[in-house]
């Protein structure tokens, strides 16, 4: 009975943490509960939210994708350079950028299946390749993004940020794909026990290919939102995003060992990180102390997320 | 096989489309035009406010001793004005997206003035515009200069001018011929971009000088040293080093020294980083072109004038100065650590050693 209750608490830990933290912040920091500030938090969380959706699929399948930050960075640079302030170019460039993301994800998946490298090493290499490509193309900010992408990234509808609405739609689609489709069941099975999944007739190579394409596409979407936030193609825009996304996913309770994951709870992790960042800024906590506090939270989350005795 | 071929064709098509969009870079003429606009007076009547005042500072990064000194200069200036009740500092840690969020958070705290130094000028342009539209004047401090709706005024040290002064002094010291290497800060940052533009413009006047390699040491002494060790392996002869940042010059000098090749090379002036100043004093070469940390103080002075509603120039220059190696004694602090800057800060505001 106690174990069942503990599991329930563990399962909803991110919401308990987010809810109690937000409630305390709203009580003691008046600026935090301001509706415009909360809209700010959602707007700031959108890029990471989109990245975390893709990373949840990858980690649940028992892998990891370190190239997503640089894919987003590449999309920021290319889309800004190609649109260069011309709104009419938005749609074709958005389609092209999604193809770029999907293409890089496909290459990751093919190389993983062919070379049998550890995904950490492979995507670390891909991260470096993309970063090199970005700097070969430009070593400085270029182009201007379109008004449309800027509005999507910074605008609101009835006080709700448009980017948050877009993320909510993606979360809904991601959640359904992971929990209500055959693909989702296969993915969880492959992540939990690859050998058993293979014996049950699940194609591990197809799963790998699919999750890296999903990850690439979400990274491209995040890059388009990021371009809207920045307004220009900054070559270092994607640096470090991959680690933030992994932290958010782990905070959401997705097991780094694979086989267990939730897109919705990953968004809880993203919102928690965004709230902490916003709150520390509002409390005028020094930047160095902010790093320290965030680091402690990450360590705590990983400790909570460790498999216990009796768990696979 | 078919999938692979299609994939290669698709990626080739995407690459071709991307490469057709060629980046446009700033040049010497753009810098001259930009500097000329510094003299324009800006009407600030709409920003007039009574105290107490809350000043927001959005730092693109704080993990750099120059920035720490510039911030201390700002705190010193704030202490001289009782109407400045609060100075709130955020650190974007070199992340432009975080800087956009930081500025949004500062605006939510009802600041009266925003001072910033950007990770990247263009990336914060939109959020700065929103700040100005909300009635919060913005002042850029440090090495950048922006003429945009989002920046009311600049307290600036021209990275281009600094790079040009450093390059011209190096050309003079090597006699206008030889093979040089360049060490720049983080690739993509305004500092790296403008210092490289300045070097290339000066080199166009010296056809007998060959630029062997351009490297990025990320304002990091250890990284600059490691890169230089590789450069020494690659090039049997290096006549000169272009390195406007003193902490990287110091790492490079160590690499030359350890390779036993110090005698062959002439160093350009670096900034007033104390470790570099000590090296200049000991070796009698290099000198300094200053990158004054009081730019932070000047930024707050300009900001307070704006809040009084007084017209201010678009740009208030904090000029770099050349100090020859023979005169370096006026800048160097032999007892202070290497990671220290020559400054006018009173003892109470000096960072802890």
mmCIF file with all atom_site columns, C-alpha atoms in Angstrom, chain A residues 187-284:
data_model
loop_
_atom_site.group_PDB
_atom_site.id
_atom_site.type_symbol
_atom_site.label_atom_id
_atom_site.label_alt_id
_atom_site.label_comp_id
_atom_site.label_asym_id
_atom_site.label_entity_id
_atom_site.label_seq_id
_atom_site.pdbx_PDB_ins_code
_atom_site.Cartn_x
_atom_site.Cartn_y
_atom_site.Cartn_z
_atom_site.occupancy
_atom_site.B_iso_or_equiv
_atom_site.pdbx_formal_charge
_atom_site.auth_seq_id
_atom_site.auth_comp_id
_atom_site.auth_asym_id
_atom_site.auth_atom_id
_atom_site.pdbx_PDB_model_num
ATOM 1  C CA . UNK A 1 187 ? 8.840  2.701   -28.679 1.00 0.00 ? 187 UNK A CA 1
ATOM 2  C CA . UNK A 1 188 ? 8.318  2.234   -24.920 1.00 0.00 ? 188 UNK A CA 1
ATOM 3  C CA . UNK A 1 189 ? 8.904  -1.506  -25.277 1.00 0.00 ? 189 UNK A CA 1
ATOM 4  C CA . UNK A 1 190 ? 12.088 -0.973  -27.291 1.00 0.00 ? 190 UNK A CA 1
ATOM 5  C CA . UNK A 1 191 ? 13.378 1.511   -24.714 1.00 0.00 ? 191 UNK A CA 1
ATOM 6  C CA . UNK A 1 192 ? 12.548 -0.684  -21.721 1.00 0.00 ? 192 UNK A CA 1
ATOM 7  C CA . UNK A 1 193 ? 13.949 -3.950  -23.010 1.00 0.00 ? 193 UNK A CA 1
ATOM 8  C CA . UNK A 1 194 ? 15.366 -3.875  -26.542 1.00 0.00 ? 194 UNK A CA 1
ATOM 9  C CA . UNK A 1 195 ? 16.048 -7.589  -26.619 1.00 0.00 ? 195 UNK A CA 1
ATOM 10 C CA . UNK A 1 196 ? 12.504 -8.553  -25.583 1.00 0.00 ? 196 UNK A CA 1
ATOM 11 C CA . UNK A 1 197 ? 11.070 -6.035  -28.039 1.00 0.00 ? 197 UNK A CA 1
ATOM 12 C CA . UNK A 1 198 ? 13.174 -7.490  -30.851 1.00 0.00 ? 198 UNK A CA 1
ATOM 13 C CA . UNK A 1 199 ? 11.985 -11.011 -29.994 1.00 0.00 ? 199 UNK A CA 1
ATOM 14 C CA . UNK A 1 200 ? 8.395  -9.746  -30.050 1.00 0.00 ? 200 UNK A CA 1
ATOM 15 C CA . UNK A 1 201 ? 8.917  -8.678  -33.672 1.00 0.00 ? 201 UNK A CA 1
ATOM 16 C CA . UNK A 1 202 ? 9.431  -4.949  -33.136 1.00 0.00 ? 202 UNK A CA 1
ATOM 17 C CA . UNK A 1 203 ? 11.887 -3.412  -35.588 1.00 0.00 ? 203 UNK A CA 1
ATOM 18 C CA . UNK A 1 204 ? 14.402 -1.556  -33.433 1.00 0.00 ? 204 UNK A CA 1
ATOM 19 C CA . UNK A 1 205 ? 16.029 0.096   -36.429 1.00 0.00 ? 205 UNK A CA 1
ATOM 20 C CA . UNK A 1 206 ? 12.706 1.619   -37.538 1.00 0.00 ? 206 UNK A CA 1
ATOM 21 C CA . UNK A 1 207 ? 12.039 2.887   -34.029 1.00 0.00 ? 207 UNK A CA 1
ATOM 22 C CA . UNK A 1 208 ? 15.517 4.487   -33.919 1.00 0.00 ? 208 UNK A CA 1
ATOM 23 C CA . UNK A 1 209 ? 15.022 6.084   -37.321 1.00 0.00 ? 209 UNK A CA 1
ATOM 24 C CA . UNK A 1 210 ? 11.595 7.427   -36.344 1.00 0.00 ? 210 UNK A CA 1
ATOM 25 C CA . UNK A 1 211 ? 12.611 8.933   -32.993 1.00 0.00 ? 211 UNK A CA 1
ATOM 26 C CA . UNK A 1 212 ? 15.594 10.749  -34.508 1.00 0.00 ? 212 UNK A CA 1
ATOM 27 C CA . UNK A 1 213 ? 13.412 12.157  -37.300 1.00 0.00 ? 213 UNK A CA 1
ATOM 28 C CA . UNK A 1 214 ? 10.878 13.329  -34.668 1.00 0.00 ? 214 UNK A CA 1
ATOM 29 C CA . UNK A 1 215 ? 13.710 14.829  -32.655 1.00 0.00 ? 215 UNK A CA 1
ATOM 30 C CA . UNK A 1 216 ? 15.118 16.586  -35.749 1.00 0.00 ? 216 UNK A CA 1
ATOM 31 C CA . UNK A 1 217 ? 11.730 18.014  -36.726 1.00 0.00 ? 217 UNK A CA 1
ATOM 32 C CA . UNK A 1 218 ? 10.986 19.309  -33.217 1.00 0.00 ? 218 UNK A CA 1
ATOM 33 C CA . UNK A 1 219 ? 14.489 20.820  -33.087 1.00 0.00 ? 219 UNK A CA 1
ATOM 34 C CA . UNK A 1 220 ? 13.764 22.608  -36.371 1.00 0.00 ? 220 UNK A CA 1
ATOM 35 C CA . UNK A 1 221 ? 10.433 23.875  -34.990 1.00 0.00 ? 221 UNK A CA 1
ATOM 36 C CA . UNK A 1 222 ? 12.237 25.092  -31.876 1.00 0.00 ? 222 UNK A CA 1
ATOM 37 C CA . UNK A 1 223 ? 14.790 26.816  -34.118 1.00 0.00 ? 223 UNK A CA 1
ATOM 38 C CA . UNK A 1 224 ? 12.010 28.664  -35.968 1.00 0.00 ? 224 UNK A CA 1
ATOM 39 C CA . UNK A 1 225 ? 10.518 29.835  -32.658 1.00 0.00 ? 225 UNK A CA 1
ATOM 40 C CA . UNK A 1 226 ? 13.972 30.848  -31.456 1.00 0.00 ? 226 UNK A CA 1
ATOM 41 C CA . UNK A 1 227 ? 14.527 32.818  -34.657 1.00 0.00 ? 227 UNK A CA 1
ATOM 42 C CA . UNK A 1 228 ? 11.266 34.621  -33.886 1.00 0.00 ? 228 UNK A CA 1
ATOM 43 C CA . UNK A 1 229 ? 12.490 35.401  -30.365 1.00 0.00 ? 229 UNK A CA 1
ATOM 44 C CA . UNK A 1 230 ? 15.874 36.717  -31.514 1.00 0.00 ? 230 UNK A CA 1
ATOM 45 C CA . UNK A 1 231 ? 14.781 38.309  -34.782 1.00 0.00 ? 231 UNK A CA 1
ATOM 46 C CA . UNK A 1 232 ? 18.083 37.410  -36.447 1.00 0.00 ? 232 UNK A CA 1
ATOM 47 C CA . UNK A 1 233 ? 20.370 34.484  -37.309 1.00 0.00 ? 233 UNK A CA 1
ATOM 48 C CA . UNK A 1 234 ? 22.837 34.330  -34.420 1.00 0.00 ? 234 UNK A CA 1
ATOM 49 C CA . UNK A 1 235 ? 25.310 31.483  -35.002 1.00 0.00 ? 235 UNK A CA 1
ATOM 50 C CA . UNK A 1 236 ? 25.613 30.525  -31.318 1.00 0.00 ? 236 UNK A CA 1
ATOM 51 C CA . UNK A 1 237 ? 21.857 30.564  -30.696 1.00 0.00 ? 237 UNK A CA 1
ATOM 52 C CA . UNK A 1 238 ? 21.553 26.801  -30.194 1.00 0.00 ? 238 UNK A CA 1
ATOM 53 C CA . UNK A 1 239 ? 24.462 26.346  -27.783 1.00 0.00 ? 239 UNK A CA 1
ATOM 54 C CA . UNK A 1 240 ? 23.557 24.417  -24.648 1.00 0.00 ? 240 UNK A CA 1
ATOM 55 C CA . UNK A 1 241 ? 19.898 23.891  -25.539 1.00 0.00 ? 241 UNK A CA 1
ATOM 56 C CA . UNK A 1 242 ? 20.360 20.115  -25.769 1.00 0.00 ? 242 UNK A CA 1
ATOM 57 C CA . UNK A 1 243 ? 21.420 19.885  -22.123 1.00 0.00 ? 243 UNK A CA 1
ATOM 58 C CA . UNK A 1 244 ? 18.535 22.087  -20.956 1.00 0.00 ? 244 UNK A CA 1
ATOM 59 C CA . UNK A 1 245 ? 16.125 19.833  -22.854 1.00 0.00 ? 245 UNK A CA 1
ATOM 60 C CA . UNK A 1 246 ? 17.600 16.679  -21.292 1.00 0.00 ? 246 UNK A CA 1
ATOM 61 C CA . UNK A 1 247 ? 17.350 18.250  -17.819 1.00 0.00 ? 247 UNK A CA 1
ATOM 62 C CA . UNK A 1 248 ? 13.694 19.166  -18.418 1.00 0.00 ? 248 UNK A CA 1
ATOM 63 C CA . UNK A 1 249 ? 12.876 15.649  -19.627 1.00 0.00 ? 249 UNK A CA 1
ATOM 64 C CA . UNK A 1 250 ? 14.616 14.043  -16.635 1.00 0.00 ? 250 UNK A CA 1
ATOM 65 C CA . UNK A 1 251 ? 12.846 16.452  -14.265 1.00 0.00 ? 251 UNK A CA 1
ATOM 66 C CA . UNK A 1 252 ? 9.617  15.234  -15.836 1.00 0.00 ? 252 UNK A CA 1
ATOM 67 C CA . UNK A 1 253 ? 10.400 11.706  -14.722 1.00 0.00 ? 253 UNK A CA 1
ATOM 68 C CA . UNK A 1 254 ? 11.457 10.170  -18.025 1.00 0.00 ? 254 UNK A CA 1
ATOM 69 C CA . UNK A 1 255 ? 13.970 7.443   -17.255 1.00 0.00 ? 255 UNK A CA 1
ATOM 70 C CA . UNK A 1 256 ? 17.418 8.030   -18.775 1.00 0.00 ? 256 UNK A CA 1
ATOM 71 C CA . UNK A 1 257 ? 17.645 4.246   -19.110 1.00 0.00 ? 257 UNK A CA 1
ATOM 72 C CA . UNK A 1 258 ? 14.574 4.245   -21.407 1.00 0.00 ? 258 UNK A CA 1
ATOM 73 C CA . UNK A 1 259 ? 11.201 2.502   -21.292 1.00 0.00 ? 259 UNK A CA 1
ATOM 74 C CA . UNK A 1 260 ? 9.415  5.165   -19.248 1.00 0.00 ? 260 UNK A CA 1
ATOM 75 C CA . UNK A 1 261 ? 8.481  8.662   -20.364 1.00 0.00 ? 261 UNK A CA 1
ATOM 76 C CA . UNK A 1 262 ? 5.771  11.267  -20.627 1.00 0.00 ? 262 UNK A CA 1
ATOM 77 C CA . UNK A 1 263 ? 5.585  14.260  -22.947 1.00 0.00 ? 263 UNK A CA 1
ATOM 78 C CA . UNK A 1 264 ? 3.182  16.054  -20.593 1.00 0.00 ? 264 UNK A CA 1
ATOM 79 C CA . UNK A 1 265 ? 5.434  15.603  -17.569 1.00 0.00 ? 265 UNK A CA 1
ATOM 80 C CA . UNK A 1 266 ? 8.429  16.796  -19.640 1.00 0.00 ? 266 UNK A CA 1
ATOM 81 C CA . UNK A 1 267 ? 6.526  20.041  -20.177 1.00 0.00 ? 267 UNK A CA 1
ATOM 82 C CA . UNK A 1 268 ? 6.103  20.150  -16.410 1.00 0.00 ? 268 UNK A CA 1
ATOM 83 C CA . UNK A 1 269 ? 9.919  19.989  -16.204 1.00 0.00 ? 269 UNK A CA 1
ATOM 84 C CA . UNK A 1 270 ? 10.239 22.795  -18.756 1.00 0.00 ? 270 UNK A CA 1
ATOM 85 C CA . UNK A 1 271 ? 7.758  24.986  -16.848 1.00 0.00 ? 271 UNK A CA 1
ATOM 86 C CA . UNK A 1 272 ? 9.557  24.296  -13.572 1.00 0.00 ? 272 UNK A CA 1
ATOM 87 C CA . UNK A 1 273 ? 12.889 25.410  -15.059 1.00 0.00 ? 273 UNK A CA 1
ATOM 88 C CA . UNK A 1 274 ? 11.280 28.520  -16.576 1.00 0.00 ? 274 UNK A CA 1
ATOM 89 C CA . UNK A 1 275 ? 9.540  29.408  -13.272 1.00 0.00 ? 275 UNK A CA 1
ATOM 90 C CA . UNK A 1 276 ? 12.783 28.975  -11.318 1.00 0.00 ? 276 UNK A CA 1
ATOM 91 C CA . UNK A 1 277 ? 14.679 31.166  -13.771 1.00 0.00 ? 277 UNK A CA 1
ATOM 92 C CA . UNK A 1 278 ? 11.957 33.843  -13.701 1.00 0.00 ? 278 UNK A CA 1
ATOM 93 C CA . UNK A 1 279 ? 11.619 33.732  -9.920  1.00 0.00 ? 279 UNK A CA 1
ATOM 94 C CA . UNK A 1 280 ? 15.360 33.995  -9.314  1.00 0.00 ? 280 UNK A CA 1
ATOM 95 C CA . UNK A 1 281 ? 15.475 37.012  -11.622 1.00 0.00 ? 281 UNK A CA 1
ATOM 96 C CA . UNK A 1 282 ? 12.517 38.588  -9.812  1.00 0.00 ? 282 UNK A CA 1
ATOM 97 C CA . UNK A 1 283 ? 14.182 37.944  -6.455  1.00 0.00 ? 283 UNK A CA 1
ATOM 98 C CA . UNK A 1 284 ? 17.361 39.569  -7.808  1.00 0.00 ? 284 UNK A CA 1
#
